[in-house]
């Protein structure tokens, strides 16, 4: 019986020591998991609102600047913003204003197209790629083939339906015309200078000259009413 109590007392003495040894062996050298991750996106705003003139932009209460009809803001690099919910308030040149609610897609590069007229307007968010899919990265290089320029089309004209895109001798006919507020996937062409023609409605067209640089991507925008349809090309990458 005495041996039993002696062994029990010895066990009680050794147990804290064993616990201490095991706790001392825990590896704490690994990376610390952050309590939260702050994701960011890159954006531009394109003003295609008929009758808007020069308009002032405010994003989540912060004044950004102004943008004319048919232009984008900013004109240089894309604006880096936190991903998530956004309120864009636009004060049009005539004094009226409109607030747009949208989400900045997580880690995406995108444009917000403001379309319609000052009394009936909406915002369209068109994503381009992840922000980390850059030209020379392993993840992004497949998006930018060597010696190819790429172009996508966005229709911001309320009464125009795009039937075909002609780049040089290459004609892309759309089985379903590209309607108001819609866009096309990127199409790749050999790098170089082209005459580009857009066919819309019955047989109307607008044409212009454009250089497509190697490994560059562009957005062709059609805007204003069909009777005075305008076009502009923005550089994406």
PDB file of C-alpha atoms in Angstrom:
ATOM      1  CA  UNK A   1       0.000   0.000   0.000  1.00  0.00           C
ATOM      2  CA  UNK A   2       2.867   2.367   0.836  1.00  0.00           C
ATOM      3  CA  UNK A   3       4.410   1.689  -2.586  1.00  0.00           C
ATOM      4  CA  UNK A   4       1.116   2.669  -4.253  1.00  0.00           C
ATOM      5  CA  UNK A   5       0.974   6.040  -2.512  1.00  0.00           C
ATOM      6  CA  UNK A   6       4.637   6.688  -3.238  1.00  0.00           C
ATOM      7  CA  UNK A   7       4.106   6.058  -6.971  1.00  0.00           C
ATOM      8  CA  UNK A   8       1.035   8.322  -6.960  1.00  0.00           C
ATOM      9  CA  UNK A   9       2.981  11.143  -5.306  1.00  0.00           C
ATOM     10  CA  UNK A  10       5.813  10.714  -7.828  1.00  0.00           C
ATOM     11  CA  UNK A  11       3.334  10.914 -10.733  1.00  0.00           C
ATOM     12  CA  UNK A  12       1.871  14.155  -9.398  1.00  0.00           C
ATOM     13  CA  UNK A  13       5.368  15.634  -9.183  1.00  0.00           C
ATOM     14  CA  UNK A  14       6.380  14.582 -12.729  1.00  0.00           C
ATOM     15  CA  UNK A  15       3.135  15.546 -14.524  1.00  0.00           C
ATOM     16  CA  UNK A  16       3.726  19.363 -14.528  1.00  0.00           C
ATOM     17  CA  UNK A  17       7.266  18.718 -15.781  1.00  0.00           C
ATOM     18  CA  UNK A  18       5.967  16.650 -18.737  1.00  0.00           C
ATOM     19  CA  UNK A  19       3.417  19.337 -19.600  1.00  0.00           C
ATOM     20  CA  UNK A  20       6.145  21.976 -19.482  1.00  0.00           C
ATOM     21  CA  UNK A  21       8.413  19.945 -21.771  1.00  0.00           C
ATOM     22  CA  UNK A  22       5.680  19.442 -24.395  1.00  0.00           C
ATOM     23  CA  UNK A  23       4.587  23.068 -24.302  1.00  0.00           C
ATOM     24  CA  UNK A  24       8.197  24.126 -24.754  1.00  0.00           C
ATOM     25  CA  UNK A  25       8.403  22.073 -27.963  1.00  0.00           C
ATOM     26  CA  UNK A  26       5.597  23.948 -29.795  1.00  0.00           C
ATOM     27  CA  UNK A  27       6.950  25.582 -32.984  1.00  0.00           C
ATOM     28  CA  UNK A  28       5.985  29.260 -33.040  1.00  0.00           C
ATOM     29  CA  UNK A  29       8.333  30.218 -35.872  1.00  0.00           C
ATOM     30  CA  UNK A  30       5.674  29.887 -38.619  1.00  0.00           C
ATOM     31  CA  UNK A  31       3.838  32.821 -40.233  1.00  0.00           C
ATOM     32  CA  UNK A  32       1.288  34.628 -38.129  1.00  0.00           C
ATOM     33  CA  UNK A  33      -2.208  34.579 -39.629  1.00  0.00           C
ATOM     34  CA  UNK A  34      -3.490  38.175 -39.795  1.00  0.00           C
ATOM     35  CA  UNK A  35      -6.798  38.955 -38.153  1.00  0.00           C
ATOM     36  CA  UNK A  36      -8.016  40.524 -41.410  1.00  0.00           C
ATOM     37  CA  UNK A  37      -6.858  40.956 -45.013  1.00  0.00           C
ATOM     38  CA  UNK A  38      -7.364  44.230 -46.844  1.00  0.00           C
ATOM     39  CA  UNK A  39      -8.114  43.547 -50.516  1.00  0.00           C
ATOM     40  CA  UNK A  40      -7.834  46.235 -53.167  1.00  0.00           C
ATOM     41  CA  UNK A  41      -9.140  46.815 -56.686  1.00  0.00           C
ATOM     42  CA  UNK A  42      -8.289  49.162 -59.559  1.00  0.00           C
ATOM     43  CA  UNK A  43     -10.974  51.234 -61.252  1.00  0.00           C
ATOM     44  CA  UNK A  44     -11.812  53.964 -63.738  1.00  0.00           C
ATOM     45  CA  UNK A  45     -15.076  55.812 -64.350  1.00  0.00           C
ATOM     46  CA  UNK A  46     -16.266  56.479 -67.917  1.00  0.00           C
ATOM     47  CA  UNK A  47     -18.870  59.220 -68.413  1.00  0.00           C
ATOM     48  CA  UNK A  48     -21.218  58.274 -71.264  1.00  0.00           C
ATOM     49  CA  UNK A  49     -24.305  60.041 -69.860  1.00  0.00           C
ATOM     50  CA  UNK A  50     -25.917  62.101 -72.620  1.00  0.00           C
ATOM     51  CA  UNK A  51     -26.284  65.749 -71.606  1.00  0.00           C
ATOM     52  CA  UNK A  52     -23.959  65.381 -68.610  1.00  0.00           C
ATOM     53  CA  UNK A  53     -21.205  67.746 -69.740  1.00  0.00           C
ATOM     54  CA  UNK A  54     -18.320  68.075 -67.294  1.00  0.00           C
ATOM     55  CA  UNK A  55     -19.303  66.080 -64.198  1.00  0.00           C
ATOM     56  CA  UNK A  56     -17.845  65.899 -60.681  1.00  0.00           C
ATOM     57  CA  UNK A  57     -17.189  62.512 -59.060  1.00  0.00           C
ATOM     58  CA  UNK A  58     -17.351  61.661 -55.356  1.00  0.00           C
ATOM     59  CA  UNK A  59     -16.565  58.116 -54.187  1.00  0.00           C
ATOM     60  CA  UNK A  60     -17.676  57.093 -50.680  1.00  0.00           C
ATOM     61  CA  UNK A  61     -17.693  60.751 -49.653  1.00  0.00           C
ATOM     62  CA  UNK A  62     -14.269  61.587 -51.109  1.00  0.00           C
ATOM     63  CA  UNK A  63     -14.104  63.991 -54.064  1.00  0.00           C
ATOM     64  CA  UNK A  64     -12.128  62.468 -56.930  1.00  0.00           C
ATOM     65  CA  UNK A  65     -12.237  65.056 -59.703  1.00  0.00           C
ATOM     66  CA  UNK A  66     -14.230  65.766 -62.842  1.00  0.00           C
ATOM     67  CA  UNK A  67     -14.811  63.970 -66.131  1.00  0.00           C
ATOM     68  CA  UNK A  68     -16.215  65.217 -69.430  1.00  0.00           C
ATOM     69  CA  UNK A  69     -18.784  63.436 -71.564  1.00  0.00           C
ATOM     70  CA  UNK A  70     -17.007  60.672 -73.483  1.00  0.00           C
ATOM     71  CA  UNK A  71     -13.925  60.667 -71.231  1.00  0.00           C
ATOM     72  CA  UNK A  72     -12.669  58.558 -68.341  1.00  0.00           C
ATOM     73  CA  UNK A  73     -11.355  59.319 -64.866  1.00  0.00           C
ATOM     74  CA  UNK A  74      -8.532  59.129 -64.105  1.00  0.00           C
ATOM     75  CA  UNK A  75      -6.874  59.615 -67.493  1.00  0.00           C
ATOM     76  CA  UNK A  76      -3.629  57.948 -66.406  1.00  0.00           C
ATOM     77  CA  UNK A  77      -3.207  54.881 -64.237  1.00  0.00           C
ATOM     78  CA  UNK A  78      -6.232  53.132 -62.784  1.00  0.00           C
ATOM     79  CA  UNK A  79      -7.353  54.339 -59.360  1.00  0.00           C
ATOM     80  CA  UNK A  80      -6.491  51.931 -56.524  1.00  0.00           C
ATOM     81  CA  UNK A  81      -9.398  51.514 -54.092  1.00  0.00           C
ATOM     82  CA  UNK A  82     -10.346  49.071 -51.314  1.00  0.00           C
ATOM     83  CA  UNK A  83     -12.492  46.226 -52.633  1.00  0.00           C
ATOM     84  CA  UNK A  84     -16.121  46.119 -51.577  1.00  0.00           C
ATOM     85  CA  UNK A  85     -19.221  48.293 -51.448  1.00  0.00           C
ATOM     86  CA  UNK A  86     -19.053  51.695 -53.127  1.00  0.00           C
ATOM     87  CA  UNK A  87     -21.279  54.742 -53.525  1.00  0.00           C
ATOM     88  CA  UNK A  88     -20.378  56.930 -56.487  1.00  0.00           C
ATOM     89  CA  UNK A  89     -22.099  60.302 -56.510  1.00  0.00           C
ATOM     90  CA  UNK A  90     -21.990  62.219 -59.781  1.00  0.00           C
ATOM     91  CA  UNK A  91     -22.944  65.870 -60.120  1.00  0.00           C
ATOM     92  CA  UNK A  92     -23.628  66.561 -63.782  1.00  0.00           C
ATOM     93  CA  UNK A  93     -22.702  69.776 -65.551  1.00  0.00           C
ATOM     94  CA  UNK A  94     -26.311  70.982 -65.464  1.00  0.00           C
ATOM     95  CA  UNK A  95     -26.446  70.727 -61.671  1.00  0.00           C
ATOM     96  CA  UNK A  96     -28.459  67.532 -61.218  1.00  0.00           C
ATOM     97  CA  UNK A  97     -26.851  64.626 -59.396  1.00  0.00           C
ATOM     98  CA  UNK A  98     -27.128  60.857 -59.141  1.00  0.00           C
ATOM     99  CA  UNK A  99     -25.754  58.258 -56.722  1.00  0.00           C
ATOM    100  CA  UNK A 100     -24.752  54.807 -57.981  1.00  0.00           C
ATOM    101  CA  UNK A 101     -24.305  51.770 -55.735  1.00  0.00           C
ATOM    102  CA  UNK A 102     -21.922  49.004 -56.807  1.00  0.00           C
ATOM    103  CA  UNK A 103     -19.258  46.664 -55.466  1.00  0.00           C
ATOM    104  CA  UNK A 104     -15.600  46.916 -56.402  1.00  0.00           C
ATOM    105  CA  UNK A 105     -14.866  43.264 -57.308  1.00  0.00           C
ATOM    106  CA  UNK A 106     -12.145  41.837 -55.074  1.00  0.00           C
ATOM    107  CA  UNK A 107      -8.675  42.237 -56.625  1.00  0.00           C
ATOM    108  CA  UNK A 108     -10.107  43.054 -60.060  1.00  0.00           C
ATOM    109  CA  UNK A 109      -9.217  45.780 -62.517  1.00  0.00           C
ATOM    110  CA  UNK A 110     -12.446  47.256 -63.884  1.00  0.00           C
ATOM    111  CA  UNK A 111     -14.283  50.211 -65.379  1.00  0.00           C
ATOM    112  CA  UNK A 112     -17.567  51.752 -64.274  1.00  0.00           C
ATOM    113  CA  UNK A 113     -19.500  52.939 -67.332  1.00  0.00           C
ATOM    114  CA  UNK A 114     -22.113  55.614 -66.607  1.00  0.00           C
ATOM    115  CA  UNK A 115     -24.746  55.374 -69.342  1.00  0.00           C
ATOM    116  CA  UNK A 116     -28.153  56.791 -70.315  1.00  0.00           C
ATOM    117  CA  UNK A 117     -29.154  60.426 -69.900  1.00  0.00           C
ATOM    118  CA  UNK A 118     -29.255  62.709 -66.871  1.00  0.00           C
ATOM    119  CA  UNK A 119     -32.870  61.781 -66.045  1.00  0.00           C
ATOM    120  CA  UNK A 120     -32.502  58.017 -66.612  1.00  0.00           C
ATOM    121  CA  UNK A 121     -29.008  56.725 -65.969  1.00  0.00           C
ATOM    122  CA  UNK A 122     -27.282  53.627 -64.617  1.00  0.00           C
ATOM    123  CA  UNK A 123     -23.811  52.252 -63.959  1.00  0.00           C
ATOM    124  CA  UNK A 124     -22.289  49.160 -65.570  1.00  0.00           C
ATOM    125  CA  UNK A 125     -19.247  47.500 -64.001  1.00  0.00           C
ATOM    126  CA  UNK A 126     -17.064  45.688 -66.549  1.00  0.00           C
ATOM    127  CA  UNK A 127     -14.112  43.697 -65.195  1.00  0.00           C
ATOM    128  CA  UNK A 128     -10.914  43.173 -67.185  1.00  0.00           C
ATOM    129  CA  UNK A 129      -8.573  40.948 -65.183  1.00  0.00           C
ATOM    130  CA  UNK A 130      -7.173  40.341 -61.706  1.00  0.00           C
ATOM    131  CA  UNK A 131      -4.820  43.101 -60.569  1.00  0.00           C
ATOM    132  CA  UNK A 132      -1.979  40.580 -60.203  1.00  0.00           C
ATOM    133  CA  UNK A 133      -2.331  39.274 -63.783  1.00  0.00           C
ATOM    134  CA  UNK A 134       0.210  41.737 -65.173  1.00  0.00           C
ATOM    135  CA  UNK A 135       1.854  41.403 -68.572  1.00  0.00           C
ATOM    136  CA  UNK A 136       5.158  39.975 -67.393  1.00  0.00           C
ATOM    137  CA  UNK A 137       3.895  37.797 -64.548  1.00  0.00           C
ATOM    138  CA  UNK A 138       3.511  34.025 -64.747  1.00  0.00           C
ATOM    139  CA  UNK A 139      -0.209  34.390 -64.013  1.00  0.00           C
ATOM    140  CA  UNK A 140      -0.828  37.213 -66.474  1.00  0.00           C
ATOM    141  CA  UNK A 141       1.408  36.490 -69.464  1.00  0.00           C
ATOM    142  CA  UNK A 142      -1.134  34.144 -71.156  1.00  0.00           C
ATOM    143  CA  UNK A 143      -3.529  37.116 -71.363  1.00  0.00           C
ATOM    144  CA  UNK A 144      -1.005  39.127 -73.385  1.00  0.00           C
ATOM    145  CA  UNK A 145       0.246  37.098 -76.379  1.00  0.00           C
ATOM    146  CA  UNK A 146       3.361  38.376 -78.118  1.00  0.00           C
ATOM    147  CA  UNK A 147       2.800  40.448 -81.298  1.00  0.00           C
ATOM    148  CA  UNK A 148      -0.945  40.640 -80.667  1.00  0.00           C
ATOM    149  CA  UNK A 149      -3.153  43.589 -79.815  1.00  0.00           C
ATOM    150  CA  UNK A 150      -6.582  42.916 -78.318  1.00  0.00           C
ATOM    151  CA  UNK A 151      -9.783  44.905 -78.365  1.00  0.00           C
ATOM    152  CA  UNK A 152     -13.160  44.668 -76.654  1.00  0.00           C
ATOM    153  CA  UNK A 153     -16.251  46.704 -77.519  1.00  0.00           C
ATOM    154  CA  UNK A 154     -18.694  48.399 -75.135  1.00  0.00           C
ATOM    155  CA  UNK A 155     -21.989  49.835 -76.404  1.00  0.00           C
ATOM    156  CA  UNK A 156     -22.997  52.948 -74.472  1.00  0.00           C
ATOM    157  CA  UNK A 157     -25.446  54.240 -77.095  1.00  0.00           C
ATOM    158  CA  UNK A 158     -29.095  53.836 -75.992  1.00  0.00           C
ATOM    159  CA  UNK A 159     -30.567  53.471 -79.483  1.00  0.00           C
ATOM    160  CA  UNK A 160     -27.746  51.654 -81.301  1.00  0.00           C
ATOM    161  CA  UNK A 161     -27.299  47.920 -81.822  1.00  0.00           C
ATOM    162  CA  UNK A 162     -23.844  46.850 -82.938  1.00  0.00           C
ATOM    163  CA  UNK A 163     -23.957  44.307 -85.751  1.00  0.00           C
ATOM    164  CA  UNK A 164     -20.310  43.939 -86.761  1.00  0.00           C
ATOM    165  CA  UNK A 165     -16.761  44.945 -85.910  1.00  0.00           C
ATOM    166  CA  UNK A 166     -14.369  45.212 -88.855  1.00  0.00           C
ATOM    167  CA  UNK A 167     -10.638  45.512 -88.127  1.00  0.00           C
ATOM    168  CA  UNK A 168      -8.691  45.802 -91.370  1.00  0.00           C
ATOM    169  CA  UNK A 169      -9.825  42.838 -93.479  1.00  0.00           C
ATOM    170  CA  UNK A 170     -11.179  40.874 -90.500  1.00  0.00           C
ATOM    171  CA  UNK A 171     -14.955  41.039 -90.020  1.00  0.00           C
ATOM    172  CA  UNK A 172     -16.640  39.832 -86.842  1.00  0.00           C
ATOM    173  CA  UNK A 173     -20.416  39.636 -87.302  1.00  0.00           C
ATOM    174  CA  UNK A 174     -22.503  39.299 -84.155  1.00  0.00           C
ATOM    175  CA  UNK A 175     -25.346  36.800 -84.455  1.00  0.00           C
ATOM    176  CA  UNK A 176     -27.044  38.724 -81.658  1.00  0.00           C
ATOM    177  CA  UNK A 177     -26.387  42.470 -81.979  1.00  0.00           C
ATOM    178  CA  UNK A 178     -24.535  44.048 -79.056  1.00  0.00           C
ATOM    179  CA  UNK A 179     -27.169  46.076 -77.239  1.00  0.00           C
ATOM    180  CA  UNK A 180     -27.092  49.071 -74.929  1.00  0.00           C
ATOM    181  CA  UNK A 181     -24.854  48.533 -71.893  1.00  0.00           C
ATOM    182  CA  UNK A 182     -23.341  45.293 -73.228  1.00  0.00           C
ATOM    183  CA  UNK A 183     -19.793  44.376 -74.203  1.00  0.00           C
ATOM    184  CA  UNK A 184     -17.882  41.745 -76.165  1.00  0.00           C
ATOM    185  CA  UNK A 185     -14.990  39.469 -75.187  1.00  0.00           C
ATOM    186  CA  UNK A 186     -11.504  40.537 -76.246  1.00  0.00           C
ATOM    187  CA  UNK A 187     -10.540  39.765 -79.836  1.00  0.00           C
ATOM    188  CA  UNK A 188      -6.857  39.452 -80.800  1.00  0.00           C
ATOM    189  CA  UNK A 189      -5.267  40.900 -83.944  1.00  0.00           C
ATOM    190  CA  UNK A 190      -1.729  41.100 -85.254  1.00  0.00           C
ATOM    191  CA  UNK A 191      -0.065  44.190 -83.834  1.00  0.00           C
ATOM    192  CA  UNK A 192      -0.150  47.139 -86.260  1.00  0.00           C
ATOM    193  CA  UNK A 193      -2.218  50.039 -87.570  1.00  0.00           C
ATOM    194  CA  UNK A 194      -5.770  49.434 -88.789  1.00  0.00           C
ATOM    195  CA  UNK A 195      -8.875  51.098 -90.090  1.00  0.00           C
ATOM    196  CA  UNK A 196     -11.619  50.001 -87.713  1.00  0.00           C
ATOM    197  CA  UNK A 197     -15.280  50.113 -88.711  1.00  0.00           C
ATOM    198  CA  UNK A 198     -18.303  49.479 -86.519  1.00  0.00           C
ATOM    199  CA  UNK A 199     -21.591  48.587 -88.238  1.00  0.00           C
ATOM    200  CA  UNK A 200     -24.751  49.396 -86.272  1.00  0.00           C
ATOM    201  CA  UNK A 201     -28.542  49.402 -86.674  1.00  0.00           C
ATOM    202  CA  UNK A 202     -29.546  48.759 -90.291  1.00  0.00           C
ATOM    203  CA  UNK A 203     -26.481  49.740 -92.311  1.00  0.00           C
ATOM    204  CA  UNK A 204     -24.920  52.695 -90.492  1.00  0.00           C
ATOM    205  CA  UNK A 205     -21.253  52.673 -89.618  1.00  0.00           C
ATOM    206  CA  UNK A 206     -18.543  54.673 -87.911  1.00  0.00           C
ATOM    207  CA  UNK A 207     -14.857  54.242 -88.755  1.00  0.00           C
ATOM    208  CA  UNK A 208     -11.490  55.466 -87.483  1.00  0.00           C
ATOM    209  CA  UNK A 209      -7.788  54.575 -87.491  1.00  0.00           C
ATOM    210  CA  UNK A 210      -6.156  52.829 -84.556  1.00  0.00           C
ATOM    211  CA  UNK A 211      -2.774  51.316 -83.757  1.00  0.00           C
ATOM    212  CA  UNK A 212      -2.863  48.049 -81.814  1.00  0.00           C
ATOM    213  CA  UNK A 213       0.385  47.585 -79.903  1.00  0.00           C
ATOM    214  CA  UNK A 214       1.970  44.222 -79.148  1.00  0.00           C
ATOM    215  CA  UNK A 215       0.724  42.739 -75.845  1.00  0.00           C
ATOM    216  CA  UNK A 216      -1.656  45.690 -75.380  1.00  0.00           C
ATOM    217  CA  UNK A 217      -5.393  45.568 -74.683  1.00  0.00           C
ATOM    218  CA  UNK A 218      -8.002  48.217 -75.514  1.00  0.00           C
ATOM    219  CA  UNK A 219     -11.669  49.041 -74.961  1.00  0.00           C
ATOM    220  CA  UNK A 220     -13.591  50.534 -77.892  1.00  0.00           C
ATOM    221  CA  UNK A 221     -16.554  52.564 -76.641  1.00  0.00           C
ATOM    222  CA  UNK A 222     -19.589  53.638 -78.702  1.00  0.00           C
ATOM    223  CA  UNK A 223     -21.703  56.382 -77.145  1.00  0.00           C
ATOM    224  CA  UNK A 224     -24.271  59.164 -77.731  1.00  0.00           C
ATOM    225  CA  UNK A 225     -27.449  58.757 -79.780  1.00  0.00           C
ATOM    226  CA  UNK A 226     -27.348  56.775 -83.029  1.00  0.00           C
ATOM    227  CA  UNK A 227     -27.856  59.924 -85.105  1.00  0.00           C
ATOM    228  CA  UNK A 228     -24.582  61.334 -83.755  1.00  0.00           C
ATOM    229  CA  UNK A 229     -22.783  58.154 -82.693  1.00  0.00           C
ATOM    230  CA  UNK A 230     -19.271  58.706 -81.359  1.00  0.00           C
ATOM    231  CA  UNK A 231     -16.399  56.332 -80.684  1.00  0.00           C
ATOM    232  CA  UNK A 232     -13.370  56.351 -78.437  1.00  0.00           C
ATOM    233  CA  UNK A 233     -10.629  53.851 -77.652  1.00  0.00           C
ATOM    234  CA  UNK A 234      -9.268  53.530 -74.109  1.00  0.00           C
ATOM    235  CA  UNK A 235      -6.083  51.664 -73.234  1.00  0.00           C
ATOM    236  CA  UNK A 236      -6.614  48.850 -70.719  1.00  0.00           C
ATOM    237  CA  UNK A 237      -3.044  47.509 -70.548  1.00  0.00           C
TER     238      UNK A 237
END
